[in-house]
CSV table of C-alpha atoms and ligand atoms in Angstrom, one decimal:
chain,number,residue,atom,x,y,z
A,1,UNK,CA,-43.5,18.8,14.2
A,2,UNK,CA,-42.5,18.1,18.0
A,3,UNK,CA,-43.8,14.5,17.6
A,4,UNK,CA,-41.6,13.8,13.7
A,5,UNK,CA,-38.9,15.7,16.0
A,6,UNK,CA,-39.2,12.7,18.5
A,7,UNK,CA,-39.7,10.0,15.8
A,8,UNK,CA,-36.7,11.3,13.6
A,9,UNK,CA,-34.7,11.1,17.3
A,10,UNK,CA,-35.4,7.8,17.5
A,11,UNK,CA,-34.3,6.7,13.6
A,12,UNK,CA,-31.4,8.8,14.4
A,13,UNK,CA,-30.9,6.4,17.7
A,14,UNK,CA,-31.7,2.9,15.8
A,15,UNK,CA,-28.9,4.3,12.8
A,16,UNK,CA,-26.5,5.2,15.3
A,17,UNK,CA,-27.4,1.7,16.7
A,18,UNK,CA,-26.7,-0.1,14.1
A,19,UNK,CA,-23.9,1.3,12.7
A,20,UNK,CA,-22.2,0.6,16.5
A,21,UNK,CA,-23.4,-3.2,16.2
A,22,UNK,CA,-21.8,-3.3,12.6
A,23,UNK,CA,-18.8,-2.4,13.7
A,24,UNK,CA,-18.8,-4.7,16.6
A,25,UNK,CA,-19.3,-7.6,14.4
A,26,UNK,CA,-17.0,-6.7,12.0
A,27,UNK,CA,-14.5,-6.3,14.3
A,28,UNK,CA,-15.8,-9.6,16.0
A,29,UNK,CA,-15.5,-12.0,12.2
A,30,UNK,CA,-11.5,-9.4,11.9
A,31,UNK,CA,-10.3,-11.0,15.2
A,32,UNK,CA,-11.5,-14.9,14.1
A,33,UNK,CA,-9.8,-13.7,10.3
A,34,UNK,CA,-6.7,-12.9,12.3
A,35,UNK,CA,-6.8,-16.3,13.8
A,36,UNK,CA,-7.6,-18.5,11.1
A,37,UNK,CA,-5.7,-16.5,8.5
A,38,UNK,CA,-8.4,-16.1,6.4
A,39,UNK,CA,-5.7,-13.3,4.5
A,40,UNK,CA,-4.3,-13.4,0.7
A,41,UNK,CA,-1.7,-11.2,-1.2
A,42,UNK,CA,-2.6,-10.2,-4.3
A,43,UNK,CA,0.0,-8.8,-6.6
A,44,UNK,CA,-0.2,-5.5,-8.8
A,45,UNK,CA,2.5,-5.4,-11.7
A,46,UNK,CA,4.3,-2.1,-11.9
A,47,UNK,CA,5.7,-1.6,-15.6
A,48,UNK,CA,8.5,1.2,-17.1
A,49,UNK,CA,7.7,3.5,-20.0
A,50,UNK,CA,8.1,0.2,-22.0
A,51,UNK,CA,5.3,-1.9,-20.4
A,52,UNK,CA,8.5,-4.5,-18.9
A,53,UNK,CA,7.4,-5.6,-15.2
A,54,UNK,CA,9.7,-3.8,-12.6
A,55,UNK,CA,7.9,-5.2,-9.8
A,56,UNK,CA,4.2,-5.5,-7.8
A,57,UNK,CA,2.8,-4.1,-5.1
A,58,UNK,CA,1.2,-6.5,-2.2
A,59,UNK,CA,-2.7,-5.9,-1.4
A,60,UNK,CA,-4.2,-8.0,1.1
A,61,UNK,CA,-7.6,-9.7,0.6
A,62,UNK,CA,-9.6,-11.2,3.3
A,63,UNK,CA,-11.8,-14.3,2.2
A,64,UNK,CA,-14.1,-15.1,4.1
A,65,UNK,CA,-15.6,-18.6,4.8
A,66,UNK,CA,-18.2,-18.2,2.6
A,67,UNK,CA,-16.2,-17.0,-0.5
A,68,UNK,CA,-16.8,-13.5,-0.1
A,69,UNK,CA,-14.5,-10.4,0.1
A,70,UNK,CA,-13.7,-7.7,2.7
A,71,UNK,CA,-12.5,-4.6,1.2
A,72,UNK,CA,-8.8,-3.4,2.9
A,73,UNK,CA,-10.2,-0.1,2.9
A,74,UNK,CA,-13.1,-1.4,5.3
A,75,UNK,CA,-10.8,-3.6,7.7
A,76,UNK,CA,-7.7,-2.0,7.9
A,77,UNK,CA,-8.7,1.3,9.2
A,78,UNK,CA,-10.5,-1.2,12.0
A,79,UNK,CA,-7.5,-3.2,12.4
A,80,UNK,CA,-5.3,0.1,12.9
A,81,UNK,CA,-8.0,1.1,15.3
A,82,UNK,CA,-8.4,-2.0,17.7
A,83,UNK,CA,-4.5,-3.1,17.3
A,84,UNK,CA,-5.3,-6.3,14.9
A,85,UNK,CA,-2.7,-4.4,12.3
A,86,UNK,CA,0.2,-6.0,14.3
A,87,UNK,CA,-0.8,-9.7,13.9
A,88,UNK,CA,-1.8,-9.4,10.3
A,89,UNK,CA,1.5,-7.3,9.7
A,90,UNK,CA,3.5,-10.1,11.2
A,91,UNK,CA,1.3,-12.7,8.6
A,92,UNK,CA,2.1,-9.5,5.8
A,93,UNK,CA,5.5,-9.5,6.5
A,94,UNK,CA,6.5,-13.1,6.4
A,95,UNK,CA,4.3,-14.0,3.6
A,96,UNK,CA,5.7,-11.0,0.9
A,97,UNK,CA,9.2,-12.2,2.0
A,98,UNK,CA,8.1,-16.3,1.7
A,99,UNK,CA,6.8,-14.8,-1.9
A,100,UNK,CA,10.3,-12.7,-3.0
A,101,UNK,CA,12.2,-16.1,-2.3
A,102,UNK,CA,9.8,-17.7,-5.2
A,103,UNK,CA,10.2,-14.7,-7.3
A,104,UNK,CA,13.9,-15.2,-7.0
A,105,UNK,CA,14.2,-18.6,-7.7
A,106,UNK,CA,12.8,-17.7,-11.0
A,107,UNK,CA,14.2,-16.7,-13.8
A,108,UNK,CA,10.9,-15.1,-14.9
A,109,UNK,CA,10.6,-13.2,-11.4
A,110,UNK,CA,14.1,-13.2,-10.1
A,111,UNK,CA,14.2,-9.2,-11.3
A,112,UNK,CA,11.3,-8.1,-9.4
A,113,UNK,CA,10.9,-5.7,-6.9
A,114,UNK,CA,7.6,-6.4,-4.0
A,115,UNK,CA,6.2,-4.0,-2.4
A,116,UNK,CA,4.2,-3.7,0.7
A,117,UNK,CA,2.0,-1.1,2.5
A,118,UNK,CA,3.4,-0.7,6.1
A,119,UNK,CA,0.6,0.7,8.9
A,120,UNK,CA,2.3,3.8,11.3
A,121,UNK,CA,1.3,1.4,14.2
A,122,UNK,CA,3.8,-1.2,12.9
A,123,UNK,CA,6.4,0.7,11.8
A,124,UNK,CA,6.3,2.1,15.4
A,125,UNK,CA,6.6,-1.1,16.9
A,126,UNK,CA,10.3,-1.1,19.2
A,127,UNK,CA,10.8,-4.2,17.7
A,128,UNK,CA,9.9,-3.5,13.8
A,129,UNK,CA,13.3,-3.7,12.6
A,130,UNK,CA,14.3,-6.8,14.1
A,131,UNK,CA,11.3,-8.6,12.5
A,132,UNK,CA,11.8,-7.1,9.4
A,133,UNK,CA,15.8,-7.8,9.2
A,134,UNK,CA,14.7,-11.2,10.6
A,135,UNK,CA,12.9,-12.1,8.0
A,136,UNK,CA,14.7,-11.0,5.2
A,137,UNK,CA,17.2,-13.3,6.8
A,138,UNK,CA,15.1,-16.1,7.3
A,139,UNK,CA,14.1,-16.3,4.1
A,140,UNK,CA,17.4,-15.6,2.5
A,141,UNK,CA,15.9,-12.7,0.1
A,142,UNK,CA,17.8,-9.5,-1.6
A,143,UNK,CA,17.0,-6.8,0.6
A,144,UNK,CA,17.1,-4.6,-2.1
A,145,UNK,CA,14.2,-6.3,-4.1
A,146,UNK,CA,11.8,-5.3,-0.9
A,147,UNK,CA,10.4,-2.2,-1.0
A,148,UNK,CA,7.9,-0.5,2.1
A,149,UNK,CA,5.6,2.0,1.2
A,150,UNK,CA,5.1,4.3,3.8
A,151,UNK,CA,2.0,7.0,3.7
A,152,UNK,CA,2.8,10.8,5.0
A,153,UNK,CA,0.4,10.5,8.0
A,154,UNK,CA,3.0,7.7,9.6
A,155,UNK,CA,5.7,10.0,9.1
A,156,UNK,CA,4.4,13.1,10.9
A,157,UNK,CA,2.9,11.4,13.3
A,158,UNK,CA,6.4,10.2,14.9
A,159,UNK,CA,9.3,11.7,13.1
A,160,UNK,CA,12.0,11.2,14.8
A,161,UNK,CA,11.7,7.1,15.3
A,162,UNK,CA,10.5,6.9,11.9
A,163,UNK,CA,13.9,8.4,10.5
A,164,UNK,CA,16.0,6.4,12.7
A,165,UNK,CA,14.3,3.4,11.9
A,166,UNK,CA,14.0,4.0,8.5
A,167,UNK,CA,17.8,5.1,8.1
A,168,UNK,CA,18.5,1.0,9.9
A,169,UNK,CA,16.7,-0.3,7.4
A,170,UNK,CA,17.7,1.7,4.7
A,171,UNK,CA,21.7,0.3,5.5
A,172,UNK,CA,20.2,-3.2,5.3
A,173,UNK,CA,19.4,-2.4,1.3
A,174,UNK,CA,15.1,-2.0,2.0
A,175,UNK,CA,13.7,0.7,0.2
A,176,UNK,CA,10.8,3.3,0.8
A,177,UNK,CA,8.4,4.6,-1.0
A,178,UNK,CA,6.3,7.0,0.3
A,179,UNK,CA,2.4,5.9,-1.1
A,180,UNK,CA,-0.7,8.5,-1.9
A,181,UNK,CA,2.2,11.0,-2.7
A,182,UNK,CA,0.1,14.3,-2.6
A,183,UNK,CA,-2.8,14.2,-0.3
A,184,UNK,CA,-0.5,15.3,2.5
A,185,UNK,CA,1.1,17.9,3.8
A,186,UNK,CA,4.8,17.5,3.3
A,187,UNK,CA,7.0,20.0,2.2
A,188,UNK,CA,10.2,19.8,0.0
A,189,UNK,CA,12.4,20.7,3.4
A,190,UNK,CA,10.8,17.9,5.2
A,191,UNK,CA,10.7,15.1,2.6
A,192,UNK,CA,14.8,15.9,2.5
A,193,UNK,CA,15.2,14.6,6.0
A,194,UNK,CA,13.5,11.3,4.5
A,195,UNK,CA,16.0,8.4,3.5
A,196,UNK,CA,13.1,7.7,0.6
A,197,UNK,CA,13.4,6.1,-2.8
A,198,UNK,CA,10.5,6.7,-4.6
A,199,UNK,CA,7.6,8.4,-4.5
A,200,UNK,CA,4.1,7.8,-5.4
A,201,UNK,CA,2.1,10.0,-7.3
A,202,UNK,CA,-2.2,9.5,-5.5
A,203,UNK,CA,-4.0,8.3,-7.7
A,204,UNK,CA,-6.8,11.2,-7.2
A,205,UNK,CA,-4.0,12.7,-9.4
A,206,UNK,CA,-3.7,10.7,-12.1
A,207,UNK,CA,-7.9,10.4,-12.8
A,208,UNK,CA,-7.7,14.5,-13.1
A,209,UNK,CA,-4.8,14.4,-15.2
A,210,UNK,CA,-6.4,14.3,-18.7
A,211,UNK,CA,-9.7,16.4,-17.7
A,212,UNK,CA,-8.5,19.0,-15.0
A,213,UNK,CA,-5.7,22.0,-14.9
A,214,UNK,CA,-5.7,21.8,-11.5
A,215,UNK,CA,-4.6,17.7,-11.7
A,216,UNK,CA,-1.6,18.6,-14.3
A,217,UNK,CA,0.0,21.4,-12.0
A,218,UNK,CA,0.1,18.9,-9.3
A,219,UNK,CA,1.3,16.1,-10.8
A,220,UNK,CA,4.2,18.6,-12.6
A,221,UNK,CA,5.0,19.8,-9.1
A,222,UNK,CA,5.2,16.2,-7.6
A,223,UNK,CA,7.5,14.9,-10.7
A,224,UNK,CA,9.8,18.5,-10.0
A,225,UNK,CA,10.0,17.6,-6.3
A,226,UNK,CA,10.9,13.7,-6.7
A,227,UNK,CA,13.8,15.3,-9.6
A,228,UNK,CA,15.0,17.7,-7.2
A,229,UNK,CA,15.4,14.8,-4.3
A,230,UNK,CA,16.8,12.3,-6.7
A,231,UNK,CA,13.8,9.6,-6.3
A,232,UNK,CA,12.4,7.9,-8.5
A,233,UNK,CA,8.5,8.4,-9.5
A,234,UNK,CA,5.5,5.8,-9.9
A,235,UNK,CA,1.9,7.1,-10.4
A,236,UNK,CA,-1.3,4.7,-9.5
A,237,UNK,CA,-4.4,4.3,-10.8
A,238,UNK,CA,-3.3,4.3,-14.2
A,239,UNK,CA,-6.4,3.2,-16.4
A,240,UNK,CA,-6.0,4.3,-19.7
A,241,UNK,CA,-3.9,5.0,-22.7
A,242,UNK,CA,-4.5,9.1,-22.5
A,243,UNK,CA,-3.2,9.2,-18.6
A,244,UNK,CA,0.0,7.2,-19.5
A,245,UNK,CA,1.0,9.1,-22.7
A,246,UNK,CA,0.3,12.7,-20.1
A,247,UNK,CA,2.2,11.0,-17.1
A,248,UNK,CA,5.5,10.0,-19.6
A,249,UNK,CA,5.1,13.8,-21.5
A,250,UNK,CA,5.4,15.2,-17.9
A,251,UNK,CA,8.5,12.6,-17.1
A,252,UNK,CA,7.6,10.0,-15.1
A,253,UNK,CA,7.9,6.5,-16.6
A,254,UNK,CA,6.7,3.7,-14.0
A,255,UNK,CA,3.0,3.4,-13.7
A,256,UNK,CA,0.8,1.1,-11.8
A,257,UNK,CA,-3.0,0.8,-12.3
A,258,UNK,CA,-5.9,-1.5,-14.3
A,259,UNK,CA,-4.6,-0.7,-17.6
A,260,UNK,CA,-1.3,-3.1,-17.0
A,261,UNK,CA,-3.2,-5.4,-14.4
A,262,UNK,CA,-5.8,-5.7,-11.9
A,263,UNK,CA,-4.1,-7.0,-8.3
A,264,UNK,CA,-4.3,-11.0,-8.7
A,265,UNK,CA,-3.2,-14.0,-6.7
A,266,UNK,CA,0.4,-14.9,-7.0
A,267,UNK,CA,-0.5,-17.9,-9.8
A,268,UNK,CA,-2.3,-15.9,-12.1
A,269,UNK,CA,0.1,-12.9,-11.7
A,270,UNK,CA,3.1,-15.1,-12.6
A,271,UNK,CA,0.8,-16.4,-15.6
A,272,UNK,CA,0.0,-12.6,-16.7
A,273,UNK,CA,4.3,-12.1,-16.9
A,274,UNK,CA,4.7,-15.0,-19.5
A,275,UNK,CA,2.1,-13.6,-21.8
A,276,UNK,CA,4.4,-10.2,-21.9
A,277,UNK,CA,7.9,-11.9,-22.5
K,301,LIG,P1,-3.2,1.8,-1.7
K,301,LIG,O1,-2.0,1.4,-1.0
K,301,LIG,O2,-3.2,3.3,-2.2
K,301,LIG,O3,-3.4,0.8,-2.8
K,301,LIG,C1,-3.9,1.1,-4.1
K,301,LIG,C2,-5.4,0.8,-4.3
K,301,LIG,O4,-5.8,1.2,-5.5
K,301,LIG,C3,-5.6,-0.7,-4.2
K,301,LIG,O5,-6.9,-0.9,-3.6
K,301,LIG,C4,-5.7,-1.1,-5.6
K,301,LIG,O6,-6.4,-2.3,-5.9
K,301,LIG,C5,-6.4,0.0,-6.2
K,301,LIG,N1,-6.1,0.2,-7.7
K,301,LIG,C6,-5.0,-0.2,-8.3
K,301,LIG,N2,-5.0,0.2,-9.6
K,301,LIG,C7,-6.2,0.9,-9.8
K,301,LIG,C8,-6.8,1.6,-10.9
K,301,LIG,O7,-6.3,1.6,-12.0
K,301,LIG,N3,-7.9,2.3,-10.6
K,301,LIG,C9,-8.5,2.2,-9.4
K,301,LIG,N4,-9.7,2.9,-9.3
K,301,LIG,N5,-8.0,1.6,-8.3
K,301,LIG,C10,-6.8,1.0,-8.5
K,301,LIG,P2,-7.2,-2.0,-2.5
K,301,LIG,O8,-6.4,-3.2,-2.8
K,301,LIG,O9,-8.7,-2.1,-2.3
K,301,LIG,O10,-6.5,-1.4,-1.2
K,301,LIG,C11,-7.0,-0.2,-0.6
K,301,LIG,C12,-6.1,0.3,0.5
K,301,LIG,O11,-6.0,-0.6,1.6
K,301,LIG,C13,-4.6,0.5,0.0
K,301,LIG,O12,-4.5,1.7,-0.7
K,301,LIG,C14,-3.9,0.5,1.3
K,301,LIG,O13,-4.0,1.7,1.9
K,301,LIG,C15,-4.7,-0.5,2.1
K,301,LIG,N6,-4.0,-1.8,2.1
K,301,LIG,C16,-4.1,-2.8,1.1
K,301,LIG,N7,-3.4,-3.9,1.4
K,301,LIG,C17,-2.7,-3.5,2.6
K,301,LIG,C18,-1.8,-4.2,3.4
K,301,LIG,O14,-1.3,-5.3,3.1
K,301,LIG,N8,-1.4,-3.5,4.6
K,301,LIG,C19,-1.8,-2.3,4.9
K,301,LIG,N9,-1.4,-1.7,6.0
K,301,LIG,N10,-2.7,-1.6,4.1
K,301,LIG,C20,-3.2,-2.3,3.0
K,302,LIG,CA1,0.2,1.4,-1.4
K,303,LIG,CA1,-1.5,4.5,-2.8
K,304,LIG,CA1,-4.7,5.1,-1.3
């Protein structure tokens, strides 16, 4: 027993190992990514209770050389870690607001609203309003068709800059949504403090929706609090027919998820718009 002791020890060792060198080379291929921009933005169409487009959310995609994809949920956690979040923000930032100016110079797109996820690192950033303002000057777009979605965690973790900041950018016309809408700890009294728009029901929610009780009180609760604020409500991760139909009988109309489109590159997204109208 002493001996598999010492044996399992050292698989335990050679895991830990290689889980360390994984990460190290990971983080190694993130920093050349950063460099070469080896980054897309995908869109995802957001509809009302009528299937129109209202807007997309941003989702990045890294490509690399060979063709092959790096999930966001592997990389950015690793780019929030090692600081790589503020470069690729920066890239983020200019490229949604390069893509707004198309959508507005388009009589198909002109209406839309864009949407992109903003890390707490960034937001924190002394100089993240400046870039932001900067930009949206730059490229001569409507503030008010940019929205930032903003996750619970960022706000707790520095309150007080992330109202003022969010207040100067909310007198520019930029909106906030405020993304996995659930999994947090927020309370009504604190989410009034927050100069938010929207907010956004998790999509853990919305998959226990049909199936599960416990899925129904919570989304009921969420749709009650956004009422109460005045903000609008969007759920993710819509998929099918049943979760829409629950989500509209509970009263919220703008849905995001598979069964309107799968995120897709800015050509094809624009394509997937002509077949609605
Ligand atoms: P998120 O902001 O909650 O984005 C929603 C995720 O759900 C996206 O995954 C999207 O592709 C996926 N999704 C959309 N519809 C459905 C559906 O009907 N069913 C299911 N099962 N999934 C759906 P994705 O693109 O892999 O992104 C994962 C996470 O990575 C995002 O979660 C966000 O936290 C982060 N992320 C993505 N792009 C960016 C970015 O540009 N900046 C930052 N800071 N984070 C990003
Ligand atoms: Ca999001
Ligand atoms: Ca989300
Ligand atoms: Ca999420």
């Amino acid at each position: 027993a002493k001996q598999a002791g010492r044996n399992g020890m050292r698989f335990f060792d050679q895991q830990m190992q290689d889980t360390i060198n994984a990460r190290a080379k990971l983080e190694e291929a993130l920093r050349m990514a950063v460099e070469q921009k080896q980054f897309e933005l995908y869109f995802q169409i957001q509809v009302d209770q009528f299937g129109a487009a209202t807007g997309a959310e941003a989702l990045i995609r890294w490509i690399q050389e060979d063709g092959s994809f790096v999930s966001p949920a592997r990389f950015i956690p690793l780019a929030e870690e090692t600081g790589l979040i503020l470069p690729i923000g920066d890239w983020l930032l200019d490229t949604a607001c390069a893509q707004l100016k198309r959508w507005q110079n388009d009589p198909k797109t002109e209406h839309l609203t864009l949407a992109i996820n903003i890390s707490a690192a960034q937001l924190h950033q002394w100089d993240f309003c400046q870039k932001v303002e900067e930009c949206v000057e730059s490229y001569g777009i409507n503030p008010q068709r940019l929205k930032l979605e903003l996750t619970e965690g960022i706000l707790l973790a520095n309150i007080e800059d992330t109202i003022s900041k969010m207040q100067k950018l909310k007198f520019l016309g930029i909106r906030f949504s405020l993304d996995d809408f659930g999994t947090g700890y927020s309370s009504l009294q604190y989410l009034k403090r927050l100069p938010l728009s929207q907010l956004k029901i998790d999509q853990s929610f919305v998959h226990d929706l049909v199936s599960n009780n416990n899925g129904q009180a919570i989304v009921s609760t969420i749709i009650a609090m956004a009422s109460s604020l005045q903000l609008d409500v969007i759920a993710e991760g819509v998929e099918n027919m049943a979760q829409r139909n629950y989500l509209e009988q509970l009263g919220c109309s703008r849905y995001q998820g598979y069964l309107f489109g799968r995120p897709m590159p800015a050509a094809a997204f624009r394509a997937s718009l002509s077949q609605c109208l």
